[in-house]
Structure formats: structure tokens, C-alpha cells
Tab-separated table of C-alpha atoms and ligand atoms in Angstrom:
chain	number	residue	atom	x	y	z
A	22	UNK	CA	149.556	-47.105	12.214
A	23	UNK	CA	146.615	-48.133	14.380
A	24	UNK	CA	145.527	-45.069	16.329
A	25	UNK	CA	142.513	-43.844	18.298
A	26	UNK	CA	140.848	-41.266	16.068
A	27	UNK	CA	138.208	-38.958	17.559
A	28	UNK	CA	138.473	-36.290	14.864
A	29	UNK	CA	135.267	-34.232	14.651
A	30	UNK	CA	133.858	-35.765	17.848
A	31	UNK	CA	132.335	-33.601	20.581
A	32	UNK	CA	132.795	-34.676	24.197
A	33	UNK	CA	131.215	-33.638	27.504
A	34	UNK	CA	132.896	-34.540	30.772
A	35	UNK	CA	132.043	-33.775	34.409
A	36	UNK	CA	134.778	-32.764	36.850
A	37	UNK	CA	137.466	-31.814	34.330
A	38	UNK	CA	139.614	-29.320	36.237
A	39	UNK	CA	141.945	-31.835	37.869
A	40	UNK	CA	142.926	-35.447	38.463
A	41	UNK	CA	141.412	-38.183	36.319
A	42	UNK	CA	138.992	-35.736	34.640
A	43	UNK	CA	141.769	-33.424	33.446
A	44	UNK	CA	143.766	-36.369	32.050
A	45	UNK	CA	140.674	-37.611	30.181
A	46	UNK	CA	140.028	-34.135	28.717
A	47	UNK	CA	143.589	-33.981	27.401
A	48	UNK	CA	143.602	-37.546	26.032
A	49	UNK	CA	140.299	-37.056	24.174
A	50	UNK	CA	141.563	-33.739	22.803
A	51	UNK	CA	144.845	-35.339	21.695
A	52	UNK	CA	142.780	-37.893	19.774
A	53	UNK	CA	140.957	-35.038	18.025
A	54	UNK	CA	137.809	-34.327	20.069
A	55	UNK	CA	136.487	-30.906	21.102
A	56	UNK	CA	135.708	-30.775	24.817
A	57	UNK	CA	133.161	-29.193	27.151
A	58	UNK	CA	133.609	-29.943	30.825
A	59	UNK	CA	132.216	-28.983	34.217
A	60	UNK	CA	134.058	-28.069	37.383
A	61	UNK	CA	132.872	-27.307	40.891
A	62	UNK	CA	134.951	-24.437	42.280
A	63	UNK	CA	138.491	-23.949	40.962
A	64	UNK	CA	138.148	-21.305	38.227
A	65	UNK	CA	141.881	-20.965	37.678
A	66	UNK	CA	142.491	-24.710	37.305
A	67	UNK	CA	139.509	-25.060	34.939
A	68	UNK	CA	140.702	-22.153	32.762
A	69	UNK	CA	144.158	-23.765	32.727
A	70	UNK	CA	142.705	-27.010	31.337
A	71	UNK	CA	140.807	-25.015	28.675
A	72	UNK	CA	144.129	-23.471	27.604
A	73	UNK	CA	145.840	-26.894	27.534
A	74	UNK	CA	143.088	-28.293	25.292
A	75	UNK	CA	143.234	-25.243	23.019
A	76	UNK	CA	147.010	-25.674	22.748
A	77	UNK	CA	146.262	-29.104	21.249
A	78	UNK	CA	144.271	-27.321	18.536
A	79	UNK	CA	140.825	-28.259	19.857
A	80	UNK	CA	137.825	-26.230	21.006
A	81	UNK	CA	137.272	-26.181	24.780
A	82	UNK	CA	134.616	-24.779	27.140
A	83	UNK	CA	134.338	-25.062	30.917
A	84	UNK	CA	131.216	-24.639	33.047
A	85	UNK	CA	130.960	-24.078	36.790
A	86	UNK	CA	128.260	-26.622	37.592
A	87	UNK	CA	127.318	-28.811	40.541
A	88	UNK	CA	126.498	-32.108	38.823
A	89	UNK	CA	124.048	-32.975	41.612
A	90	UNK	CA	121.918	-29.962	40.692
A	91	UNK	CA	119.587	-30.809	37.810
A	92	UNK	CA	118.878	-27.181	36.852
A	93	UNK	CA	122.579	-26.328	36.638
A	94	UNK	CA	123.215	-29.444	34.535
A	95	UNK	CA	120.360	-28.500	32.201
A	96	UNK	CA	121.646	-24.953	31.798
A	97	UNK	CA	125.135	-26.320	31.036
A	98	UNK	CA	123.884	-28.803	28.439
A	99	UNK	CA	121.652	-26.163	26.828
A	100	UNK	CA	124.715	-24.027	26.274
A	101	UNK	CA	126.700	-27.010	24.948
A	102	UNK	CA	123.843	-27.647	22.509
A	103	UNK	CA	124.307	-24.068	21.218
A	104	UNK	CA	128.075	-24.536	20.914
A	105	UNK	CA	128.373	-28.129	19.609
A	106	UNK	CA	124.869	-29.030	18.342
A	107	UNK	CA	125.560	-32.691	19.221
A	108	UNK	CA	127.576	-34.907	21.545
A	109	UNK	CA	129.448	-38.100	20.622
A	110	UNK	CA	130.970	-38.781	24.034
A	111	UNK	CA	129.750	-38.273	27.621
A	112	UNK	CA	132.114	-39.012	30.504
A	113	UNK	CA	130.563	-39.010	33.975
A	114	UNK	CA	133.674	-38.506	36.077
A	115	UNK	CA	132.823	-36.050	38.880
A	116	UNK	CA	132.577	-37.601	42.294
A	117	UNK	CA	134.238	-38.549	45.517
A	118	UNK	CA	133.486	-38.943	49.201
A	119	UNK	CA	135.039	-38.566	52.608
A	120	UNK	CA	135.609	-41.863	54.372
A	121	UNK	CA	132.588	-42.152	56.652
A	122	UNK	CA	131.484	-45.331	58.416
A	123	UNK	CA	127.778	-46.125	58.578
A	124	UNK	CA	127.443	-45.335	62.287
A	125	UNK	CA	128.707	-41.788	61.576
A	126	UNK	CA	126.819	-41.230	58.325
A	127	UNK	CA	124.177	-38.467	58.338
A	128	UNK	CA	121.200	-38.377	55.969
A	129	UNK	CA	122.564	-35.065	54.640
A	130	UNK	CA	125.974	-36.519	53.748
A	131	UNK	CA	124.370	-39.595	52.172
A	132	UNK	CA	122.370	-37.196	49.943
A	133	UNK	CA	125.512	-35.227	49.032
A	134	UNK	CA	127.445	-38.304	47.909
A	135	UNK	CA	124.552	-39.918	46.038
A	136	UNK	CA	123.862	-36.597	44.301
A	137	UNK	CA	127.399	-36.024	43.022
A	138	UNK	CA	128.337	-39.650	42.264
A	139	UNK	CA	125.100	-41.244	41.089
A	140	UNK	CA	122.494	-38.575	40.375
A	141	UNK	CA	125.116	-36.545	38.490
A	142	UNK	CA	125.595	-39.437	36.048
A	143	UNK	CA	121.834	-39.679	35.535
A	144	UNK	CA	121.472	-35.909	35.184
A	145	UNK	CA	124.048	-35.576	32.389
A	146	UNK	CA	121.970	-38.071	30.402
A	147	UNK	CA	118.499	-36.854	31.454
A	148	UNK	CA	119.165	-33.111	31.225
A	149	UNK	CA	119.929	-33.100	27.505
A	150	UNK	CA	122.934	-35.399	27.033
A	151	UNK	CA	120.906	-38.272	25.602
A	152	UNK	CA	119.198	-35.967	23.076
A	153	UNK	CA	122.594	-34.648	21.990
A	154	UNK	CA	123.934	-38.204	21.504
A	155	UNK	CA	120.883	-38.921	19.348
A	156	UNK	CA	121.660	-35.764	17.319
A	157	UNK	CA	125.079	-37.317	16.602
A	158	UNK	CA	123.480	-40.578	15.478
A	159	UNK	CA	124.820	-42.386	18.547
A	160	UNK	CA	127.830	-42.258	20.812
A	161	UNK	CA	129.575	-43.531	23.892
A	162	UNK	CA	128.848	-42.931	27.583
A	163	UNK	CA	131.625	-43.763	30.041
A	164	UNK	CA	131.026	-43.649	33.792
A	165	UNK	CA	133.942	-43.489	36.204
A	166	UNK	CA	133.164	-46.004	38.909
A	167	UNK	CA	135.343	-47.549	41.576
A	168	UNK	CA	136.524	-50.979	42.663
A	169	UNK	CA	134.488	-50.134	45.796
A	170	UNK	CA	131.404	-50.946	43.706
A	171	UNK	CA	132.494	-54.600	43.998
A	172	UNK	CA	134.251	-54.677	47.363
A	173	UNK	CA	131.940	-52.338	49.305
A	174	UNK	CA	135.101	-50.966	50.948
A	175	UNK	CA	137.277	-47.901	50.469
A	176	UNK	CA	135.173	-44.838	51.258
A	177	UNK	CA	132.227	-45.967	53.298
A	178	UNK	CA	128.909	-47.474	52.265
A	179	UNK	CA	127.591	-44.209	50.775
A	180	UNK	CA	130.530	-44.207	48.328
A	181	UNK	CA	130.412	-47.890	47.304
A	182	UNK	CA	126.621	-47.786	46.943
A	183	UNK	CA	126.762	-44.596	44.843
A	184	UNK	CA	129.266	-46.245	42.491
A	185	UNK	CA	127.465	-49.624	42.461
A	186	UNK	CA	124.362	-47.781	41.237
A	187	UNK	CA	126.287	-46.988	38.041
A	188	UNK	CA	126.102	-50.688	37.126
A	189	UNK	CA	122.315	-50.513	36.756
A	190	UNK	CA	122.537	-47.292	34.743
A	191	UNK	CA	125.245	-48.798	32.520
A	192	UNK	CA	123.326	-51.995	31.759
A	193	UNK	CA	120.054	-50.119	31.192
A	194	UNK	CA	121.560	-47.584	28.786
A	195	UNK	CA	123.479	-50.287	26.885
A	196	UNK	CA	120.449	-52.523	26.369
A	197	UNK	CA	117.818	-49.827	25.830
A	198	UNK	CA	119.867	-47.577	23.536
A	199	UNK	CA	122.166	-50.084	21.792
A	200	UNK	CA	119.716	-50.112	18.845
A	201	UNK	CA	120.261	-46.324	18.577
A	202	UNK	CA	124.036	-46.835	18.374
A	203	UNK	CA	124.577	-45.582	21.936
A	204	UNK	CA	126.984	-47.574	24.094
A	205	UNK	CA	127.551	-47.276	27.831
A	206	UNK	CA	130.391	-48.658	29.959
A	207	UNK	CA	131.862	-48.060	33.412
A	208	UNK	CA	135.487	-48.084	34.540
A	209	UNK	CA	135.848	-49.422	38.085
A	210	UNK	CA	139.119	-47.749	39.073
A	211	UNK	CA	141.259	-47.933	42.199
A	212	UNK	CA	144.280	-46.172	43.722
A	213	UNK	CA	144.858	-43.632	40.963
A	214	UNK	CA	147.447	-40.929	41.779
A	215	UNK	CA	145.246	-37.861	42.299
A	216	UNK	CA	144.293	-35.518	45.148
A	217	UNK	CA	141.919	-38.234	46.319
A	218	UNK	CA	144.944	-40.116	47.669
A	219	UNK	CA	146.204	-37.084	49.657
A	220	UNK	CA	144.329	-38.464	52.654
A	221	UNK	CA	147.016	-41.202	52.931
A	222	UNK	CA	150.501	-40.495	54.356
A	223	UNK	CA	153.619	-42.054	52.729
A	224	UNK	CA	153.604	-45.039	55.078
A	225	UNK	CA	149.962	-45.808	54.301
A	226	UNK	CA	150.562	-45.382	50.541
A	227	UNK	CA	153.401	-47.937	50.695
A	228	UNK	CA	151.043	-50.372	52.409
A	229	UNK	CA	148.418	-49.745	49.728
A	230	UNK	CA	150.909	-50.308	46.881
A	231	UNK	CA	151.914	-53.609	48.497
A	232	UNK	CA	148.319	-54.787	47.941
A	233	UNK	CA	148.488	-54.133	44.172
A	234	UNK	CA	149.834	-57.159	42.231
A	235	UNK	CA	151.244	-54.975	39.424
A	236	UNK	CA	153.249	-53.127	42.102
A	237	UNK	CA	152.327	-49.495	41.497
A	238	UNK	CA	149.597	-46.900	41.802
A	239	UNK	CA	147.487	-46.122	38.752
A	240	UNK	CA	148.171	-42.950	36.758
A	241	UNK	CA	145.326	-40.657	35.638
A	242	UNK	CA	146.532	-41.421	32.083
A	243	UNK	CA	145.802	-45.159	32.590
A	244	UNK	CA	142.140	-44.211	32.965
A	245	UNK	CA	142.295	-41.560	30.239
A	246	UNK	CA	143.643	-43.933	27.554
A	247	UNK	CA	140.971	-46.522	28.311
A	248	UNK	CA	138.307	-43.799	28.131
A	249	UNK	CA	139.636	-42.661	24.759
A	250	UNK	CA	139.518	-46.249	23.475
A	251	UNK	CA	135.945	-46.800	24.757
A	252	UNK	CA	134.940	-43.491	23.135
A	253	UNK	CA	136.164	-44.657	19.761
A	254	UNK	CA	134.768	-46.851	17.007
A	255	UNK	CA	137.460	-49.405	17.902
A	256	UNK	CA	135.333	-50.275	20.956
A	257	UNK	CA	132.028	-50.438	19.085
A	258	UNK	CA	131.367	-54.034	20.242
A	259	UNK	CA	131.861	-53.215	23.949
A	260	UNK	CA	128.745	-52.042	25.785
A	261	UNK	CA	127.079	-52.650	29.154
A	262	UNK	CA	130.424	-53.602	30.667
A	263	UNK	CA	132.132	-52.685	33.934
A	264	UNK	CA	135.893	-52.856	33.478
A	265	UNK	CA	138.017	-53.171	36.587
A	266	UNK	CA	141.200	-51.037	36.427
A	267	UNK	CA	143.003	-51.826	39.658
A	268	UNK	CA	146.200	-53.719	38.812
A	269	UNK	CA	144.413	-56.935	39.926
A	270	UNK	CA	144.092	-55.610	43.511
A	271	UNK	CA	140.463	-56.651	43.965
A	272	UNK	CA	141.207	-60.263	42.985
A	273	UNK	CA	144.305	-60.442	45.203
A	274	UNK	CA	142.391	-59.756	48.413
B	310	NAD	N1	141.766	-41.558	42.515
B	310	NAD	C1	141.316	-42.763	42.835
B	310	NAD	O1	142.049	-43.604	43.374
B	310	NAD	C2	139.883	-43.150	42.546
B	310	NAD	C3	139.471	-44.443	42.904
B	310	NAD	C4	138.177	-44.839	42.615
B	310	NAD	C5	137.310	-43.964	41.976
B	310	NAD	N2	137.716	-42.709	41.668
B	310	NAD	C6	136.747	-41.815	41.001
B	310	NAD	O2	137.357	-41.125	39.950
B	310	NAD	C7	136.676	-39.885	39.722
B	310	NAD	C8	137.705	-38.773	39.617
B	310	NAD	O3	138.348	-38.622	40.876
B	310	NAD	P1	139.853	-38.116	41.029
B	310	NAD	O4	140.660	-39.241	41.537
B	310	NAD	O5	140.291	-37.393	39.816
B	310	NAD	O6	139.687	-37.122	42.274
B	310	NAD	P2	139.620	-35.538	42.383
B	310	NAD	O7	139.106	-35.300	43.754
B	310	NAD	O8	140.915	-34.954	41.976
B	310	NAD	O9	138.539	-35.138	41.283
B	310	NAD	C9	137.156	-35.238	41.494
B	310	NAD	C10	136.502	-34.213	40.609
B	310	NAD	O10	135.074	-34.306	40.769
B	310	NAD	C11	134.573	-32.996	40.972
B	310	NAD	N3	133.318	-33.056	41.731
B	310	NAD	C12	133.061	-33.711	42.879
B	310	NAD	N4	131.776	-33.496	43.260
B	310	NAD	C13	131.233	-32.695	42.305
B	310	NAD	C14	129.958	-32.109	42.100
B	310	NAD	N5	128.947	-32.297	42.956
B	310	NAD	N6	129.762	-31.340	40.996
B	310	NAD	C15	130.753	-31.123	40.119
B	310	NAD	N7	131.989	-31.647	40.254
B	310	NAD	C16	132.213	-32.408	41.333
B	310	NAD	C17	135.677	-32.267	41.728
B	310	NAD	O11	135.515	-30.866	41.644
B	310	NAD	C18	136.907	-32.782	40.989
B	310	NAD	O12	137.137	-32.047	39.805
B	310	NAD	C19	135.689	-39.735	40.887
B	310	NAD	O13	134.396	-40.107	40.465
B	310	NAD	C20	136.206	-40.721	41.919
B	310	NAD	O14	135.179	-41.208	42.775
B	310	NAD	C21	138.988	-42.280	41.924
């Protein structure tokens, strides 16, 4: 049977305690990978995900780490180097933003969003992640973007710009490090059922679903399965790509 096999692979993911990040941790572990992930504040939820991964028979470590803080990221990756010695998979998932229009945006909030959503994805690579991929003889980087990187809408300009910046990082890493067997791709996701959608009431959610041609919200697992595939050798000819996962919503507008 054709199956995604990540046996013996070591993965690092940011923002793993809930939502899309948690689903990715579990999918990669189910495919055989050991997992190290960061979280921002919820100790109990993070420890719960560690237990769920361990129950799948895999090694798991969680790190309280603000991905927008380079020193914290470096400390985290130094420890992962001790534990794993290499990395085959990096998933830059942590991020988010309040909906803020440009006439209400403060320089401080712009910094906050760029730091978590864009700088964080650079930092995981710059602060030791790239060296650990090289130790593995190559690997796969997957960034979690948003359909807002195309549309400009859905969170305010600070959010769409922070996600659009991932395109440049993706193309650069794919071209520059392809010869070292390192691939990089981004998933541009939209309307996935996580806490991020709690800001919408039922009426608003119905209106949102009506804009999705496939007629439903995305599940965290939709993103997790695609991440597992892109992490695997099956996807070894896909690099530098941004893949829209939005049930065709962007094209229907
Ligand atoms: N759910 C959606 O519809 C949707 C749509 C487009 C993009 N996304 C993206 O998907 C990713 C996952 O979001 P989600 O839907 O699971 O939402 P979520 O709010 O449940 O999860 C976001 C995670 O990122 C972490 N995080 C945020 N800032 C951080 C920081 N500075 N340092 C460390 N961790 C930080 C949070 O702690 C949390 O674990 C995010 O990058 C988000 O922008 C989600």
C-alpha cells in the first residue's frame, strides 16, 4: 500500500499546542517522525500534545518559546540539536493577528505581527534549523501561510503582508538550497476550524461557508495531511511552491 513514511525523521514545528500545529504534530508522528515543537503560553495543552505523540510511540519535546525572539529560538534549537542531532522537517506554523485596519494599526502591533508570522519563520532557519537540515543531508521546510497573502484581505494589512513575505523566503530557500537537497514550500490556507475562527459568530460562519465552493470549512487535518506529504520523499520534486488550500474560495471571489 502506498503510504507516507517518515520513519526515523526528526521534525521541528512552531506553535504545536493547538489548532493546525497540533494536528500537524500528530500527523507527522503517525507517519513515524519524532517531534519537537514550541508553544507560547499554554503549558497544560503543550504537555497534552507531548503525551499524545508519545502514545503514538514517538519521541516528543515541547519548548516554551516566543518565535519572534531570536535568542529564545536559538536556545530552543540548541537543545533540539542535543536531543535529535539533526532535523529532516521544519514547519513554521506559529502566527496569527487581530483584525486591524491600517488607520488603526500602531507601529508596535505591526512589529508584533511581523515578528511572530514572518521573522519567526526566518529565525527557525537562521537560529540553527538550516544547520540541522544540513546534518540530515537535506530536508523539507513547510511554512503555513494564508490565502490573505494573495487577497490582501482577512486580518488587516499587517497580517497579509507578514504572510506574503513567506513567498520570498520560500522561493529563496528552494532555489539556493535545492542543490543541498533542501526543499521549501508554503501552504496558503483559509477558514480552517480552529480557535482563530472563534472571532466569528454562527451567522457570520454560515456566510463564510457560503463563499467556499466546496461547501465546508477546512479541518486542521486537511493541512496536516498535506504537510506530511510535503515532508516526505513522495514530494521530492515539489519545491518553491505556494499551495492554496481554501476549497477554491480565493478563485470564486
Ligand atoms: N485557522 C485559519 O483559518 C487560518 C487561516 C489562514 C492562516 N492560518 C495560519 O495557520 C497557523 C496556525 O493557526 P491556527 O488556525 O492553528 O490558530 P491558533 O490561534 O489556534 O494557533 C496559532 C498558534 O501559534 C502560536 N503563536 C502565535 N504567535 C506566537 C509567537 N510569537 N511565538 C510562539 N507561538 C506563537 C499560538 O500560541 C498558537 O499555538 C497560523 O500561522 C495562522 O496565521 C490559519
